Coordinates of C-alpha atoms and ligand atoms in Angstrom, one line a residue:
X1 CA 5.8 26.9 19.0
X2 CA 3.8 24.0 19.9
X3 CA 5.2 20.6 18.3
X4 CA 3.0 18.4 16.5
X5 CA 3.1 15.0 14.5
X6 CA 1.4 13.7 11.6
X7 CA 1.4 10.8 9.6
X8 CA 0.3 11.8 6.0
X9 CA -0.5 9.7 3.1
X10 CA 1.0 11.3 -0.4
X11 CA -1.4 8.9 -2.6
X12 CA -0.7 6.4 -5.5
X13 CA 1.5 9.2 -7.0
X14 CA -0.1 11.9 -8.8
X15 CA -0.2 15.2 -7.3
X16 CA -4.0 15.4 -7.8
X17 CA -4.3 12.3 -5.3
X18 CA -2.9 14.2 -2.7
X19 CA -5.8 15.0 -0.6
X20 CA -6.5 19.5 0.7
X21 CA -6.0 18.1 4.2
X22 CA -2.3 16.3 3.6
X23 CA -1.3 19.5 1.1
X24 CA -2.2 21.6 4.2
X25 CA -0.1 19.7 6.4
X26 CA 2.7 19.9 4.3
X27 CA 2.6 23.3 4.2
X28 CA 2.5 23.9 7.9
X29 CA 5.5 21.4 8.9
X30 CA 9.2 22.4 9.6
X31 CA 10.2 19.1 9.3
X32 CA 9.4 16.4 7.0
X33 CA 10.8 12.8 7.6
X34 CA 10.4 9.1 5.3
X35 CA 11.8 6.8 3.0
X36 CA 13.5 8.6 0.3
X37 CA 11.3 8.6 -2.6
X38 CA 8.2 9.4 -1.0
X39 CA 10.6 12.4 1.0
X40 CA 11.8 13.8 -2.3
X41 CA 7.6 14.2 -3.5
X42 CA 8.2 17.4 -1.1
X43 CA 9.2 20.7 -2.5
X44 CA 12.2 22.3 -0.8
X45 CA 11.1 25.3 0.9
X46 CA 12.8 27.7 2.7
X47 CA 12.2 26.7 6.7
X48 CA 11.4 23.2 6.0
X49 CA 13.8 20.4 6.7
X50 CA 13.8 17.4 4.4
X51 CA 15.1 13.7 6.5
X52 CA 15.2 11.2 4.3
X53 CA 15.9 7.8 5.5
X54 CA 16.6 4.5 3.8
X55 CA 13.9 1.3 3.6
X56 CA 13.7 -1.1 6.8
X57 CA 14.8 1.5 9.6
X58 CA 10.6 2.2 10.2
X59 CA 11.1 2.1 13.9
X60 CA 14.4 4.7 14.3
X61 CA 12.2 7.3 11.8
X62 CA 9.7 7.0 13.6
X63 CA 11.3 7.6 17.0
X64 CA 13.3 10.2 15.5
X65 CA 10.1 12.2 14.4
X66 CA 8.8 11.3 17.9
X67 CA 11.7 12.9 18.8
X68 CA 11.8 16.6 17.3
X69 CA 7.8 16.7 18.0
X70 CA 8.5 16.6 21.8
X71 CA 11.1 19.1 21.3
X72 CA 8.4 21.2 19.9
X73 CA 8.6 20.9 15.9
X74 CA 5.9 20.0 13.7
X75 CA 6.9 16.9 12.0
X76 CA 5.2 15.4 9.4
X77 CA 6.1 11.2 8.7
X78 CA 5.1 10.5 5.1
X79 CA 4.4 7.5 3.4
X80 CA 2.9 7.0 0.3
X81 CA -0.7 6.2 -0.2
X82 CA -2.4 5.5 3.3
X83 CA -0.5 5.8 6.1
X84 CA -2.3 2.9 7.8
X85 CA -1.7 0.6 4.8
X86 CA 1.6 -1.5 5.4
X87 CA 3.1 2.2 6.0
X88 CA 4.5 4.1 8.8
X89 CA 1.3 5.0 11.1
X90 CA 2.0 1.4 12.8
X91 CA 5.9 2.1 13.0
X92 CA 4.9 5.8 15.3
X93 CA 2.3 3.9 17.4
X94 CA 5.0 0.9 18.1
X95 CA 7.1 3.5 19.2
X96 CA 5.3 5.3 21.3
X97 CA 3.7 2.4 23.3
X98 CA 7.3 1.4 24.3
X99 CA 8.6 5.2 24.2
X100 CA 8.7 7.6 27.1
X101 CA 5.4 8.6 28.7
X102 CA 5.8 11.8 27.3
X103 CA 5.3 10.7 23.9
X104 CA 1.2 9.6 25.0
X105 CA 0.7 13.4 25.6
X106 CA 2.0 14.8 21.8
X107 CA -0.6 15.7 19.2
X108 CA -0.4 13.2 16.7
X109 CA -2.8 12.8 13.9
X110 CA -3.1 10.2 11.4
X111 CA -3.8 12.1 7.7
X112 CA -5.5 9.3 5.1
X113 CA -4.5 8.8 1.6
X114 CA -5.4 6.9 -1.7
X115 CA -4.0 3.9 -1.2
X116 CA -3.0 2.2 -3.6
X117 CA -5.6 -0.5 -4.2
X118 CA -8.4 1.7 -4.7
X119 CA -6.7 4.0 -7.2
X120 CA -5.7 0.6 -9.1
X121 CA -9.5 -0.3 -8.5
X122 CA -10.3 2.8 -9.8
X123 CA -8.3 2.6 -12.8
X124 CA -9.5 -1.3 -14.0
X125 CA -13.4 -0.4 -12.7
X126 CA -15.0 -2.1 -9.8
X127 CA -12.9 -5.3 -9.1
X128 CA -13.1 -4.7 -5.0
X129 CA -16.9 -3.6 -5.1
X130 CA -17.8 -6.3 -3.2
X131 CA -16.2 -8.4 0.1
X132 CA -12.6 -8.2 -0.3
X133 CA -9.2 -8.6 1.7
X134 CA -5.7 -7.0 1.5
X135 CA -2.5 -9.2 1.9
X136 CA 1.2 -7.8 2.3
X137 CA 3.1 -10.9 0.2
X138 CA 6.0 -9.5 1.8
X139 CA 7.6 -11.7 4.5
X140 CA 10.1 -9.7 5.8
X141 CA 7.4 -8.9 8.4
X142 CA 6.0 -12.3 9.3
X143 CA 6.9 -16.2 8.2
X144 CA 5.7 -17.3 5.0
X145 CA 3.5 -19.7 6.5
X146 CA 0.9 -16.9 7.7
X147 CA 1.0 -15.6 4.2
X148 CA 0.1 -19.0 2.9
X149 CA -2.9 -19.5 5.3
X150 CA -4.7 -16.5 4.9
X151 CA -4.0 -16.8 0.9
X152 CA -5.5 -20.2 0.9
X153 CA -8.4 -19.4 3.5
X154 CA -9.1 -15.7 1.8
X155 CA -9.1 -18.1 -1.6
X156 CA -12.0 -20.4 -0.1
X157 CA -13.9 -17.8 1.2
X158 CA -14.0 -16.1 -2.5
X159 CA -12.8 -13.0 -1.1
X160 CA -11.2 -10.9 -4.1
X161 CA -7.6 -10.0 -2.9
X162 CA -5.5 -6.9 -3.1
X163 CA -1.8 -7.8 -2.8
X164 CA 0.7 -5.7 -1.7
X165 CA 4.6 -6.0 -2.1
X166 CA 4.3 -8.8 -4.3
X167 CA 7.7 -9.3 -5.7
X168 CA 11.4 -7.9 -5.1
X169 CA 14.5 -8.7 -6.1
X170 CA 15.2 -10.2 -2.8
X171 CA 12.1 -12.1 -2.4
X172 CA 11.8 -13.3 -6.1
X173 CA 9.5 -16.4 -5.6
X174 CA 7.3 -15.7 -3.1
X175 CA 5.1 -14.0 -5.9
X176 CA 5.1 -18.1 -8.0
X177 CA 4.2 -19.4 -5.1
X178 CA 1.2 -17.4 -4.1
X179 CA -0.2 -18.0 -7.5
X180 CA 0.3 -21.4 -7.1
X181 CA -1.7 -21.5 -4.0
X182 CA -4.6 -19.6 -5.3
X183 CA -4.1 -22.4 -8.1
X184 CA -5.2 -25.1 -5.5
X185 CA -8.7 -23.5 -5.1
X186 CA -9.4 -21.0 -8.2
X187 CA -10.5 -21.5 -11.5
X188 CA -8.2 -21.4 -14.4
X189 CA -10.3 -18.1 -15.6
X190 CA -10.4 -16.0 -12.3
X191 CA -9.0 -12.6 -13.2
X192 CA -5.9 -10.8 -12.0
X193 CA -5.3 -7.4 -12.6
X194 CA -2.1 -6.6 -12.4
X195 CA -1.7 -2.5 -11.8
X196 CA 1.6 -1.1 -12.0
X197 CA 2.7 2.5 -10.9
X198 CA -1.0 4.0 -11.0
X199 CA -1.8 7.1 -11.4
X200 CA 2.9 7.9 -12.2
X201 CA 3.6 8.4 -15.6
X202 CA 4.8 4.6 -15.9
X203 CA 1.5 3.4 -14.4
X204 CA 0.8 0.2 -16.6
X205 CA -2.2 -2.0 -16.4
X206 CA -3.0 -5.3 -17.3
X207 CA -6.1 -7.9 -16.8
X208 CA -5.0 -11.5 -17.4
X209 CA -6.7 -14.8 -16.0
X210 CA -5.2 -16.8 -13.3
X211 CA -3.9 -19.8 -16.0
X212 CA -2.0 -16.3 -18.1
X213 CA -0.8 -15.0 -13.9
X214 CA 3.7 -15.3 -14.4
X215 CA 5.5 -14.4 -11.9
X216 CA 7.2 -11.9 -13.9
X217 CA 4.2 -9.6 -15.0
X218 CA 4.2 -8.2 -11.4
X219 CA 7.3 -6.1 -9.5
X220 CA 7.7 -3.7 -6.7
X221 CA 5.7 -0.8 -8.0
X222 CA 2.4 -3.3 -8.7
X223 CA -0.3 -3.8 -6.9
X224 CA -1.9 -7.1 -7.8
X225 CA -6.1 -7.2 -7.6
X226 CA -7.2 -10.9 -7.9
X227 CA -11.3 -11.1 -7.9
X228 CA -13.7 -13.1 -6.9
X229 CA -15.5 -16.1 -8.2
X230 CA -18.4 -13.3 -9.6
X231 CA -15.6 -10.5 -10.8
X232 CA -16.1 -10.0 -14.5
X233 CA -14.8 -8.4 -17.9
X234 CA -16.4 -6.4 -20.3
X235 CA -14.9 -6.5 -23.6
X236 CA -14.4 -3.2 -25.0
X237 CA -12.2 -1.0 -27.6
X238 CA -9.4 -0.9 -25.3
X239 CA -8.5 -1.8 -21.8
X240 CA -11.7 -3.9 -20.5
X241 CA -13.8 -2.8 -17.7
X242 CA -13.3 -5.4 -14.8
X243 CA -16.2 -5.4 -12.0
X244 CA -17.6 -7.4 -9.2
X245 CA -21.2 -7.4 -9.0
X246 CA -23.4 -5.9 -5.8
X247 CA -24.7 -8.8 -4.6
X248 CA -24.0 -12.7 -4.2
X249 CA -27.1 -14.8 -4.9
X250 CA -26.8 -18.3 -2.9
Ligands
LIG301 N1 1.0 2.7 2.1 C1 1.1 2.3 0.7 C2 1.6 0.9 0.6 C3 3.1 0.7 0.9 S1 3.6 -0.9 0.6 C4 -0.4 2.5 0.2 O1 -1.3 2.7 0.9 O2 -0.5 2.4 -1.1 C5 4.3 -0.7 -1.1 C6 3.5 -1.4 -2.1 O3 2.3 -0.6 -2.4 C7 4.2 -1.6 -3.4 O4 5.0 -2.8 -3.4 C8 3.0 -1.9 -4.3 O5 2.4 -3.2 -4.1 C9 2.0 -0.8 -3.7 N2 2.0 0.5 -4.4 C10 2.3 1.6 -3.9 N3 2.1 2.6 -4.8 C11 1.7 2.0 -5.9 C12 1.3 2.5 -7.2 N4 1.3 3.8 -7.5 N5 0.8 1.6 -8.1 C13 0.8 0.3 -7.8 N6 1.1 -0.2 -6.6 C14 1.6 0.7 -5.7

């Protein structure tokens, strides 16, 4: 049989995220490979082998897949939400630009998924309906100091922000820090959304202004949105509705 490779995004979480295309995928792979958790959102099946792999080795999986697709199985990397987003479509295109020239002549697709700033979007309104950016606040990736530009430039431009990786264990200040930056430029009300686990059973959500923002109200599993300047509340029973507007008026 002829090997394949794809890079599938599961979604947010919920199985109804997961889009036809990536279910179909799924079902056609002998092998599946990723980071445990997103791995173990596969059913077993016989004829379909399960590699988990632990964080931080992106590179080996991917070679690894790269790997069993040239020796003619149909591999699918997964990675939850978008592939693209901060996830494991880089990690396979890394590896095959320094990997054998064989590797240029595979069938490799890239499968899109929900990622997870649109289904946080999704849940709080429209906070991203206008310009906005995306910054990984990890920086196990790149120096702290790029992280801090583009904060601080993103903040002066009044793009609203989607923020990945905010806080870990390991990195447990970074997260103070970046609000302390967007402190520099943003008014005391600019509103943060802080989205936890969307769309799981544990998804949590909450819309606090920049001078309420702690450290502590975001962890691993959040996405955090901050909008713009225009982004705005509407008070209702409930969770409010949070939205940025069409159009800027000069
Ligand atoms: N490829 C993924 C992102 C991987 S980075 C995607 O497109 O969504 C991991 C980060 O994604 C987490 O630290 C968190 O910031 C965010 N994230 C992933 N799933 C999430 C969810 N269900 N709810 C909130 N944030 C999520």
């Amino acid at each position: 049989m002829k090997g394949w490779l794809a890079i599938a995004g599961l979604g947010p979480g919920a199985d109804v995220l997961v889009t036809p295309q990536v279910t179909e995928a799924i079902e056609q792979a002998t092998d599946v490979v990723g980071y445990i958790p997103y791995v173990r959102r596969i059913s077993p099946r016989p004829g379909l082998t399960l590699h988990e792999s632990d964080n931080r080795v992106e590179l080996e999986r991917a070679r690894h897949a790269l790997q069993m697709a040239e020796a003619g199985r149909q591999v699918l990397v997964v990675s939850s939400g978008d592939p693209g987003v901060f996830a494991m479509a880089s990690a396979v295109f890394e590896a095959v630009e320094a990997g054998p020239a064989i590797w240029r002549a595979l069938d490799i697709r890239v499968l899109p998924g929900i990622t997870a700033m649109l289904a946080a979007a999704a849940q709080a309104g429209a906070p991203l309906g206008h310009d906005f950016c995306t910054i990984n606040l990890s920086d196990n990736l790149k120096p702290w100091s790029v992280i801090e530009k583009r904060l601080r430039l993103a903040a002066e431009a009044d793009f609203a922000m989607a923020f990945y990786n905010p806080r870990s264990r390991a990195r447990p200040e970074g997260f103070g820090r970046a609000l302390d930056v967007l402190r520099e430029t943003c008014e005391p009300e600019r509103l943060v959304i802080f989205a936890r686990a969307v769309s799981t059973p544990d998804q949590h959500m909450c819309v606090a202004t920049l001078a309420e923002a702690t450290p502590e109200m975001a962890d691993m599993r959040t996405v955090v949105l901050v909008g713009s300047s225009l982004t705005r509340r509407i008070e209702r029973e409930g969770d409010p509705i949070v939205y940025t507007p069409r159009s800027v008026h000069v």
